[in-house]
CSV table of C-alpha atoms and ligand atoms in Angstrom, one decimal:
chain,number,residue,atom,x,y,z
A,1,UNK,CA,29.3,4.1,12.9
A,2,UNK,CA,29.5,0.6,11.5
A,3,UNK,CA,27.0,-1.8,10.1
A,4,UNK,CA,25.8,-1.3,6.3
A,5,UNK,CA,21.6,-1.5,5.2
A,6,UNK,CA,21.1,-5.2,4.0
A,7,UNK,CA,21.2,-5.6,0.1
A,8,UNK,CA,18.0,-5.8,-2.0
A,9,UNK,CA,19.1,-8.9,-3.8
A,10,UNK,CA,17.2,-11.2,-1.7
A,11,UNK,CA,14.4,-9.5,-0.1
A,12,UNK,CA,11.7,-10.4,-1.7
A,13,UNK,CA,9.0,-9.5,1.0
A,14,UNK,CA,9.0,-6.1,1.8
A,15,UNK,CA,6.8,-3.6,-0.3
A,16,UNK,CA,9.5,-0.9,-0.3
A,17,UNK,CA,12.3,-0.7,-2.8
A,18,UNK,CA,15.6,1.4,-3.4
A,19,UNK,CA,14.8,4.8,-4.3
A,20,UNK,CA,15.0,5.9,-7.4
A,21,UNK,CA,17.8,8.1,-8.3
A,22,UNK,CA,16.1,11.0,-8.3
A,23,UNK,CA,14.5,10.4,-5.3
A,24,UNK,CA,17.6,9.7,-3.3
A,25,UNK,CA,18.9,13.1,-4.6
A,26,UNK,CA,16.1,14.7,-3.5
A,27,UNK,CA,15.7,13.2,-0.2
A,28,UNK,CA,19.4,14.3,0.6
A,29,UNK,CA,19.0,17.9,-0.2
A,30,UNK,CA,15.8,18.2,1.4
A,31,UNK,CA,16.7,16.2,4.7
A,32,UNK,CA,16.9,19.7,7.2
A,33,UNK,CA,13.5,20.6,5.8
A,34,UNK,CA,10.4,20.5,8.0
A,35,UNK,CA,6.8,20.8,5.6
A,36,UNK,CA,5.2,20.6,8.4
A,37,UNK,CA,6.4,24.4,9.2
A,38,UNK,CA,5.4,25.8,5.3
A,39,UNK,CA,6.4,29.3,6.9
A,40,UNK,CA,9.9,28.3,7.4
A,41,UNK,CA,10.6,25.6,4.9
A,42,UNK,CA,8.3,27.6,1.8
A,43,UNK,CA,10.5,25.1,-0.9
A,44,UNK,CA,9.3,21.7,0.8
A,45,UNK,CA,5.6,23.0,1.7
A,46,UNK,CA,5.5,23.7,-2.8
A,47,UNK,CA,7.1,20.8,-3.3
A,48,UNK,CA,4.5,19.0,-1.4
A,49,UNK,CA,1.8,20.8,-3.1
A,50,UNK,CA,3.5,19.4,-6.4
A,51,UNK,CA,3.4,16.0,-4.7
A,52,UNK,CA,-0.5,16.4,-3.7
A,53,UNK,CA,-1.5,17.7,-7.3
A,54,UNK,CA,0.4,14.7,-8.7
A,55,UNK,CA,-0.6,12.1,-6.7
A,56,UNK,CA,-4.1,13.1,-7.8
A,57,UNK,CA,-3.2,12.5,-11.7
A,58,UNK,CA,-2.7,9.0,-10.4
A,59,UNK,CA,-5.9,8.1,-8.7
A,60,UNK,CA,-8.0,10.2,-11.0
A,61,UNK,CA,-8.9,13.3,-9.0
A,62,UNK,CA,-8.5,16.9,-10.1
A,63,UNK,CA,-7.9,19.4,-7.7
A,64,UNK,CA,-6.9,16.8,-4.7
A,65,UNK,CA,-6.2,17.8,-1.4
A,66,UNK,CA,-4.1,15.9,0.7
A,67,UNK,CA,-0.7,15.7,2.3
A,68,UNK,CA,2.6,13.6,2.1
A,69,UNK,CA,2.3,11.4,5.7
A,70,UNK,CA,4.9,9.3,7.2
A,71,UNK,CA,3.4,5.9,6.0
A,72,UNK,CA,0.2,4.0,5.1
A,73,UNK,CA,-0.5,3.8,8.9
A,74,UNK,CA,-0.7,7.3,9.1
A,75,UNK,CA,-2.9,8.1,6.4
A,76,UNK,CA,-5.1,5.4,7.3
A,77,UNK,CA,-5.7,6.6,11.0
A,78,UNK,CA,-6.1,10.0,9.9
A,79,UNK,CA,-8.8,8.7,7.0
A,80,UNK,CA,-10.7,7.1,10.2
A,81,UNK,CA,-10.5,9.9,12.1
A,82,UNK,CA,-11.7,11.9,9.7
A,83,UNK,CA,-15.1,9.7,9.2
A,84,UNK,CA,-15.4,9.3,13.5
A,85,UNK,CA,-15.0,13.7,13.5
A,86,UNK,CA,-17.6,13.8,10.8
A,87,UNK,CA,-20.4,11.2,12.2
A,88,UNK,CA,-23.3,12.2,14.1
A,89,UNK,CA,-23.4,8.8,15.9
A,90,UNK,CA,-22.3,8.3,19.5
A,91,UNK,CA,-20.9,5.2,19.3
A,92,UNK,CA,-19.6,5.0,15.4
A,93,UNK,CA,-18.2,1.8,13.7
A,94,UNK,CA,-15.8,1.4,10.8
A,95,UNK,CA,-16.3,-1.3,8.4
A,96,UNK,CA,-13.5,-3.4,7.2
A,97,UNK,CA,-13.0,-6.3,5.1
A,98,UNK,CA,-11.2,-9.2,6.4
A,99,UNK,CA,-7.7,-8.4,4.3
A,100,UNK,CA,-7.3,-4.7,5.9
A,101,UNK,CA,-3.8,-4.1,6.5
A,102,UNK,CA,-3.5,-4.3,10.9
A,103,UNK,CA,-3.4,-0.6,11.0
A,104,UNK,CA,-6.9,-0.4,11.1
A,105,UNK,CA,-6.4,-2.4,14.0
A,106,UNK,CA,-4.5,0.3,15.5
A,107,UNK,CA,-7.1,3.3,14.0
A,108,UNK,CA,-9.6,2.1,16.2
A,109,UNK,CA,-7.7,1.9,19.0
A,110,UNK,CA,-6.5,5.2,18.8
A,111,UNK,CA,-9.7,6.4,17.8
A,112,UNK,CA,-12.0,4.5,20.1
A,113,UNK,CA,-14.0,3.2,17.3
A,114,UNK,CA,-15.6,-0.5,17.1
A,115,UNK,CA,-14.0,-2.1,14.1
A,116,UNK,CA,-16.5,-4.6,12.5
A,117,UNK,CA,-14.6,-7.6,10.0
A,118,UNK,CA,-16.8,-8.5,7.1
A,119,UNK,CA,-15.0,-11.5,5.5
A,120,UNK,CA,-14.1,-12.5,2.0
A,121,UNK,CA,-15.5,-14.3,-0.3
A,122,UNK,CA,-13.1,-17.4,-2.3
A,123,UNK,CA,-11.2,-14.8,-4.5
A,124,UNK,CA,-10.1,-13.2,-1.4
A,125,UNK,CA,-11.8,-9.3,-1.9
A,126,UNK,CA,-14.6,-8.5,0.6
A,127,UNK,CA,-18.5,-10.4,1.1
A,128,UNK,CA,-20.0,-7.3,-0.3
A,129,UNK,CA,-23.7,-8.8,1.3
A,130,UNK,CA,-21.4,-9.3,4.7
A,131,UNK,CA,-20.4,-5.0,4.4
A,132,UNK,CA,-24.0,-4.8,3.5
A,133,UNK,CA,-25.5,-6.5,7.0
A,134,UNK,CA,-22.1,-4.9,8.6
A,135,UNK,CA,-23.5,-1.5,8.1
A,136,UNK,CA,-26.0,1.0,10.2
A,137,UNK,CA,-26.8,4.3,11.1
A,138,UNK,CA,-23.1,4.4,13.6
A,139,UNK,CA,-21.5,3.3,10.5
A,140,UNK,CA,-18.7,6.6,10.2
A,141,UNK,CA,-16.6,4.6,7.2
A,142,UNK,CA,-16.5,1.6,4.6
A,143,UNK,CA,-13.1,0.8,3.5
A,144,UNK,CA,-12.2,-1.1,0.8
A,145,UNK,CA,-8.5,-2.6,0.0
A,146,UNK,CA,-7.1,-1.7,-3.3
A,147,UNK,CA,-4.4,-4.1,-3.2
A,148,UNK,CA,-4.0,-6.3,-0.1
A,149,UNK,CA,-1.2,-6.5,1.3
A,150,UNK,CA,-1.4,-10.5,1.2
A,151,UNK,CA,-2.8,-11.3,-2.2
A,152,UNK,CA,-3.0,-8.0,-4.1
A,153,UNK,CA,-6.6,-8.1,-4.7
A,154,UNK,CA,-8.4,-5.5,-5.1
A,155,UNK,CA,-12.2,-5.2,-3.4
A,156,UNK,CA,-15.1,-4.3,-5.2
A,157,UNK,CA,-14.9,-0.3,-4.7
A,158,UNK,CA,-17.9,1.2,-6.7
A,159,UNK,CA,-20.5,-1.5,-5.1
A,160,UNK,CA,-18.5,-0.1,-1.4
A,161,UNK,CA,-18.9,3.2,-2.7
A,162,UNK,CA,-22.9,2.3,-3.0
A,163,UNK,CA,-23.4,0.9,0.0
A,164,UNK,CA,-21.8,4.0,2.0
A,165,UNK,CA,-23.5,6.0,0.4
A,166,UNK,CA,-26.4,4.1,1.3
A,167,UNK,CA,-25.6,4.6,4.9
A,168,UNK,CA,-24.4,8.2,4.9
A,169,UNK,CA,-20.9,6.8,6.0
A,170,UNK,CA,-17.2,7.5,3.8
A,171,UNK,CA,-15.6,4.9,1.6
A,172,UNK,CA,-12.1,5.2,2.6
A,173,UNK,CA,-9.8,3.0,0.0
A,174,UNK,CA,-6.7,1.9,1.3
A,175,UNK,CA,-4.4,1.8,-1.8
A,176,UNK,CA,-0.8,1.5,0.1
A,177,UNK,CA,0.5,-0.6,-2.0
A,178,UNK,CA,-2.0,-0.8,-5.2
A,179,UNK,CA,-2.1,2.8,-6.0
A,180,UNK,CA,1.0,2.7,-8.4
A,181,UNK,CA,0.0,-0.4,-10.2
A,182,UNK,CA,-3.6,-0.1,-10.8
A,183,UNK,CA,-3.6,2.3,-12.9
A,184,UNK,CA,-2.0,0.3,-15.7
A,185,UNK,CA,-5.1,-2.5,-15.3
A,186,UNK,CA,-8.7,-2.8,-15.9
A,187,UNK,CA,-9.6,-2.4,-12.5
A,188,UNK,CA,-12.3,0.0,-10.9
A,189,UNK,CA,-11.0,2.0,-7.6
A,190,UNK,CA,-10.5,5.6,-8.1
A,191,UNK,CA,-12.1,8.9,-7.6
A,192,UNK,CA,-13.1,8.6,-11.2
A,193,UNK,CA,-14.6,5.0,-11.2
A,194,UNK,CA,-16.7,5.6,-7.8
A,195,UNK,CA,-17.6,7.4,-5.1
A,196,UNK,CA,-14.4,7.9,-2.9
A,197,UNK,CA,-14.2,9.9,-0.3
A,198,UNK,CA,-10.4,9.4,1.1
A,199,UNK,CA,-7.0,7.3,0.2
A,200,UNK,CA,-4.4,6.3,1.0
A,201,UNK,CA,-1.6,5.7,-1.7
A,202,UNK,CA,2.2,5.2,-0.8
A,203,UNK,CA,4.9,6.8,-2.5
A,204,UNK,CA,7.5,4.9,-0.9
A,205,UNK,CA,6.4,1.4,-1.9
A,206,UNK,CA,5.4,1.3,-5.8
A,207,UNK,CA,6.0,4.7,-5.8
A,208,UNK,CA,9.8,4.2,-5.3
A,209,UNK,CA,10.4,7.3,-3.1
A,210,UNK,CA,12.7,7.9,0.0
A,211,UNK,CA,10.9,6.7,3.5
A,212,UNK,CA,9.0,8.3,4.5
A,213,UNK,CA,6.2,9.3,2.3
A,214,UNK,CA,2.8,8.4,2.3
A,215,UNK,CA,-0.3,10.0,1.0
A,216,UNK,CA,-3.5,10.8,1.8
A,217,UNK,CA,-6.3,12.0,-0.4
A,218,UNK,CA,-9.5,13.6,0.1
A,219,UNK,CA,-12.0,14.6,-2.5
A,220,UNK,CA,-13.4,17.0,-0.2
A,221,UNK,CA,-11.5,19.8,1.3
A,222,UNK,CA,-13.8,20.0,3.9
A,223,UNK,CA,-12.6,16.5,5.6
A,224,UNK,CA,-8.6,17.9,6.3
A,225,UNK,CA,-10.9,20.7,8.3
A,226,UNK,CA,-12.5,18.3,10.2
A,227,UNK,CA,-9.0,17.3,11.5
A,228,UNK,CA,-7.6,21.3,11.9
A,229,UNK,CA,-6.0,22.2,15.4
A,230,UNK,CA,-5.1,25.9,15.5
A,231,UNK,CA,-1.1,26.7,15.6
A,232,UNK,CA,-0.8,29.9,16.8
A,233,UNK,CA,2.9,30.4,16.9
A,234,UNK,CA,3.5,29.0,13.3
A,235,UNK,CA,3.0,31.4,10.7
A,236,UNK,CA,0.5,28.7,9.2
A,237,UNK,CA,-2.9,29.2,11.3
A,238,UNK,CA,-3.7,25.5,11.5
A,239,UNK,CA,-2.5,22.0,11.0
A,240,UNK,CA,-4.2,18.5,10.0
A,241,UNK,CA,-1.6,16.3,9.6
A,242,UNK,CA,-1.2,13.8,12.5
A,243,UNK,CA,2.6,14.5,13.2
A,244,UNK,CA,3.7,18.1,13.4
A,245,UNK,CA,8.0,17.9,12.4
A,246,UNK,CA,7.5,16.1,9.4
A,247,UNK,CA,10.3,14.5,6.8
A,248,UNK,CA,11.1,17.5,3.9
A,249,UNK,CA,13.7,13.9,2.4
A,250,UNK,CA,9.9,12.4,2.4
A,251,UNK,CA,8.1,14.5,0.7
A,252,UNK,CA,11.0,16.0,-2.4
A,253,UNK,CA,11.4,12.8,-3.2
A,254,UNK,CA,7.8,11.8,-3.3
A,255,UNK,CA,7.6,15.1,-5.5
A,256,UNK,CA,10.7,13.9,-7.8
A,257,UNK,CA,10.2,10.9,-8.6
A,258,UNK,CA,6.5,11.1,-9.6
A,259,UNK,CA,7.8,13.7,-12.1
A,260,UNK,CA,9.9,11.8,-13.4
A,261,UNK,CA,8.0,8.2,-13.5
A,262,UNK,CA,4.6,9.2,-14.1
A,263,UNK,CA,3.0,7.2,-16.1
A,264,UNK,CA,6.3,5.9,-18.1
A,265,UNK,CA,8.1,4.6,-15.4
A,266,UNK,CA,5.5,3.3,-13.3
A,267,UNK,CA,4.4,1.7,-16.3
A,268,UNK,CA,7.4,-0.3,-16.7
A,269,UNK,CA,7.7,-1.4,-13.6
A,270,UNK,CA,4.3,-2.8,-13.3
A,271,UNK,CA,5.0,-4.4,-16.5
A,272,UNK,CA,7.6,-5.8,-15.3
A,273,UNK,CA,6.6,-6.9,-12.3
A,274,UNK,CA,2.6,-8.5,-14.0
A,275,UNK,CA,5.3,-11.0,-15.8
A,276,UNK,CA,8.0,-11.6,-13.2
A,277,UNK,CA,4.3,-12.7,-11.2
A,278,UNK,CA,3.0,-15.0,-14.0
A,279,UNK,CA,6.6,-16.5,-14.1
A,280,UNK,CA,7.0,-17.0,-10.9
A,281,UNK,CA,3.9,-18.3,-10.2
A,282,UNK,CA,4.1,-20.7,-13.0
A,283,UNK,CA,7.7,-22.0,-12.0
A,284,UNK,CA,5.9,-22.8,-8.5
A,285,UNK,CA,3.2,-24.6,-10.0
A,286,UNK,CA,5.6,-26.7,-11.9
A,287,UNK,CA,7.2,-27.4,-9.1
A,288,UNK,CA,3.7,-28.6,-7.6
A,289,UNK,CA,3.3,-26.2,-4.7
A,290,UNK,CA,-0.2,-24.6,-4.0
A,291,UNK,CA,-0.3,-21.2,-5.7
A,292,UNK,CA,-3.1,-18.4,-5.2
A,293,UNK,CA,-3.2,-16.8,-8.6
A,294,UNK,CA,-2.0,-12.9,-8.9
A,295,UNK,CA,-4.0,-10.4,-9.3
A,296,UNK,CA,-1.5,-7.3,-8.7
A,297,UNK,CA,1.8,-8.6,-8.3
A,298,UNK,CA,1.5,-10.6,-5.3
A,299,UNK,CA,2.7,-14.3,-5.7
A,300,UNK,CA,1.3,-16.7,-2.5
A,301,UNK,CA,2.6,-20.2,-2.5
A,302,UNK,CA,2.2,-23.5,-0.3
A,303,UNK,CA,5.6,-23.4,1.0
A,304,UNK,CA,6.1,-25.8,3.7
A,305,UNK,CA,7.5,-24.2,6.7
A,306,UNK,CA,10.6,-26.2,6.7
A,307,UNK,CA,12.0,-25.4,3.2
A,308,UNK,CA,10.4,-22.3,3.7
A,309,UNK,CA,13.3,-21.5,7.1
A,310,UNK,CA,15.7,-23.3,5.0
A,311,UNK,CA,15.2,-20.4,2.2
A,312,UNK,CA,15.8,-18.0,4.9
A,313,UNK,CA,19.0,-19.4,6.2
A,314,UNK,CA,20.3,-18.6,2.9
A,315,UNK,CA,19.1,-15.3,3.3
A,316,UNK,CA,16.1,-14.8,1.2
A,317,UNK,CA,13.8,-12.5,2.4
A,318,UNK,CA,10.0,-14.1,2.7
A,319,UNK,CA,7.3,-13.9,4.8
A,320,UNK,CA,4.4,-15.7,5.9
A,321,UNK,CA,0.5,-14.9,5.4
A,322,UNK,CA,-1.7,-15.3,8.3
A,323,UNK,CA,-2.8,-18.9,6.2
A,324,UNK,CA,0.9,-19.5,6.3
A,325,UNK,CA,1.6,-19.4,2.8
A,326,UNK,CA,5.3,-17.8,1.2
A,327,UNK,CA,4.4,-14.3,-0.2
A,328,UNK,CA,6.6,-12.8,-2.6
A,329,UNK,CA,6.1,-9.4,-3.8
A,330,UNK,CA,7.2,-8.3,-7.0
A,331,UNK,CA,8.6,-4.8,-6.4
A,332,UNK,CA,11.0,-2.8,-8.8
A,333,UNK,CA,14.4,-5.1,-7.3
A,334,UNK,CA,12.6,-8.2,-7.6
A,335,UNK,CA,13.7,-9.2,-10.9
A,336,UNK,CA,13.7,-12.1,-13.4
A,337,UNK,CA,17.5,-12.5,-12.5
A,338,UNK,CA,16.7,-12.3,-8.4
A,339,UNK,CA,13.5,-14.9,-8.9
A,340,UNK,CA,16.5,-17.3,-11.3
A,341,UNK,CA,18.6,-17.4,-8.5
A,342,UNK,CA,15.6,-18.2,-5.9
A,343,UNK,CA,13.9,-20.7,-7.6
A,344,UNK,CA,17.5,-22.5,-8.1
A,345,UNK,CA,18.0,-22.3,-4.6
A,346,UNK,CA,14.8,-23.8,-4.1
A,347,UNK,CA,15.6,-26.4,-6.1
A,348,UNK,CA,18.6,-27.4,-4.6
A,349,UNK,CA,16.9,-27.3,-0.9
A,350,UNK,CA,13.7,-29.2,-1.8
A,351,UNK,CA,13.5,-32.7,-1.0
A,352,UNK,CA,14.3,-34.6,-3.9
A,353,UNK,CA,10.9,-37.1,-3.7
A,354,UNK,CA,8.7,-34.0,-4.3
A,355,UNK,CA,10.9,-33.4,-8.1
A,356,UNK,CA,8.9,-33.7,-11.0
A,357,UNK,CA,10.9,-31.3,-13.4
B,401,0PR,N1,-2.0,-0.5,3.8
B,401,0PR,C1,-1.6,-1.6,3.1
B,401,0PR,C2,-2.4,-2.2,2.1
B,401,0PR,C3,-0.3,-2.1,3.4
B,401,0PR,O1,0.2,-3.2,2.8
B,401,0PR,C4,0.5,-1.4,4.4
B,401,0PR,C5,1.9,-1.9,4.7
B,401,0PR,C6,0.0,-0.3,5.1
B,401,0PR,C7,-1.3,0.1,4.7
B,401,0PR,C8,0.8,0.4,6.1
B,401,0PR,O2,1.8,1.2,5.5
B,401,0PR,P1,3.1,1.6,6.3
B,401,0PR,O3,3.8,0.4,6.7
B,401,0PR,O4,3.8,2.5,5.4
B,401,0PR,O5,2.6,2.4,7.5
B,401,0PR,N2,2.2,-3.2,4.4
B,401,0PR,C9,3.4,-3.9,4.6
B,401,0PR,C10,3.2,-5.0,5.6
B,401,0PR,O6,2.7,-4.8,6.7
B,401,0PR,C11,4.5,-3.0,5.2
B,401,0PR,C12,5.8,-3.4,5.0
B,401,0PR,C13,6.7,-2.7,4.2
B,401,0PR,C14,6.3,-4.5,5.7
B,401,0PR,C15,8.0,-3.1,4.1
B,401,0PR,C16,7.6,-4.9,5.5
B,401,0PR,C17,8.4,-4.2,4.7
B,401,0PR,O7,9.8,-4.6,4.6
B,401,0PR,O8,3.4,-6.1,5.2
């Protein structure tokens, strides 16, 4: 076979990262493992057990149940279904700010569901009065974003936990991406701060496991049952995860690497990552381009599209937001040295009128 993966040195756009050591290990020795057959492959169904159980010490839930999935689009379809299997109404709805990630798009699709868009307000986290007017008796879910994948805000999740309960519906909280940050800030968005029903929380983005590994969470047992189809020639009598032949390389490294990282590790990185944002942001303000201010470390800049192609010819990794801003997310590669060489490139490609430093 030839070809090589690209580098990490200038990707600064993607929300996964190189697996930790212990992770890759993992992933390797557990790669002819399938967890989604626990009476064949007994070492990767415990490991996932250990992966559930931890997953819950990070979003503040004892006794979680919940399974290692193939992604935040998994976990996120499976979170809706699980509100649509539960709802009474005929015709159910699903409540979504503005900044949900496009697989809720693809939820509702799947699911048949009417997906109703309640925009944001200037500091880009949902209109809590739009969820409000948004919401009836078809409502089956609210979800909130707990770190968007744009502009890592995070949406006001105990006043979204109010309003569905309110209106009998779940408050699903789509921490992809957040879920191995927030817990080292101030902000309100897990099982302990509010009433949660269901989230999902990556592994292989913060969480700096092997793809693939997702996670989904449920506070209530119940809601996986909602979702169980009978297997009757697998020595397990039912399934509720979405995909049967599942990733064992997934789910051991999800399982390794939050033993080894959590809280210390993750710590660090988010650490590092709060200041490489400020930085960054800063050196793009000096350089009088347009900058949304972090939140998580998410750094969204006024780019203008030329330069912006020009950075890419030189490789650099960035993308676009739907308002056409750069984006630059601060994962675990993305260091000070990586954002050094970047801005210097910038530098050298801007046009020389727009120099003030
Ligand atoms: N929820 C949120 C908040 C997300 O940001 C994403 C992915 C998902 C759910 C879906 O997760 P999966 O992609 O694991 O199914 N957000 C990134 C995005 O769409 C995904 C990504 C990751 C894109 C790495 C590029 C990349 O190189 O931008």
């Amino acid at each position: 076979m030839r070809g090589q993966p690209q580098d990490f040195d200038r990707v600064l756009s993607s929300m996964c990262t190189p697996p930790h050591p212990v992770a890759r290990d993992a992933a390797e020795r557990f790669l002819a493992t399938n967890p989604g057959d626990p009476g064949t492959y007994q070492t990767a169904a415990d490991l996932e057990d250990r992966a559930v159980d931890l997953l819950g010490e990070v979003v503040g839930l004892s006794d979680p149940t919940g399974y290692i999935a193939s992604g935040g689009t998994e976990a996120n379809i499976q979170a809706v279904r699980m509100a649509r299997n539960r709802a009474v109404s005929s015709d159910p709805n699903v409540v979504v700010p503005e900044s949900a990630h496009f697989s809720f798009q693809k939820a509702a699709d799947v699911l048949a569901l009417e997906l109703r868009i309640a925009p944001l307000t200037d500091d880009y986290t949902v209109d809590l009065g739009a969820v409000r007017r948004f919401c009836d008796d078809d409502t089956a879910a609210v979800v909130g974003v707990a770190g968007s994948t744009e502009y890592g805000r995070v949406d006001p999740i105990p006043e979204l936990g109010d309003i569905a309960d309110e209106n009998d519906a779940l408050l699903h909280v789509d921490a992809a991406w957040g879920g191995f940050v927030l817990p080292f800030t101030d902000h309100e968005w897990n099982f302990d701060h509010a009433s949660v029903d269901t989230m999902t929380i990556d592994p292989h983005k913060m969480g700096m496991a092997a793809i693939p590994a997702g996670g989904l969470l449920a506070r209530e047992p119940e809601l996986f049952d909602a979702l169980a189809v009978d297997t009757p020639y697998l020595e397990s009598a039912k399934q509720a995860t979405l995909t049967g032949t599942r990733s064992g390389a997934g789910v051991a490294s999800a399982a390794a690497v939050m033993e080894e990282c959590w809280p210390e590790g993750y710590r660090e990185n988010y650490e590092q990552a709060r200041d490489n944002a400020a930085w960054f942001a800063d050196a793009l303000r000096e350089r009088d381009f347009d900058v949304v201010e972090p939140d998580l470390p998410i750094v969204s800049a006024d780019v203008p599209t030329d330069l912006f192609e020009e950075l890419r010819d030189e490789g650099w990794r960035v993308s676009r937001t739907a308002d056409d801003e750069m984006r630059v997310v601060m994962m675990p590669h993305v260091t000070r040295e990586v954002l050094d060489a970047f801005v210097a490139d910038l530098d050298r490609l801007r046009p020389t009128a727009n120099m003030n430093t």
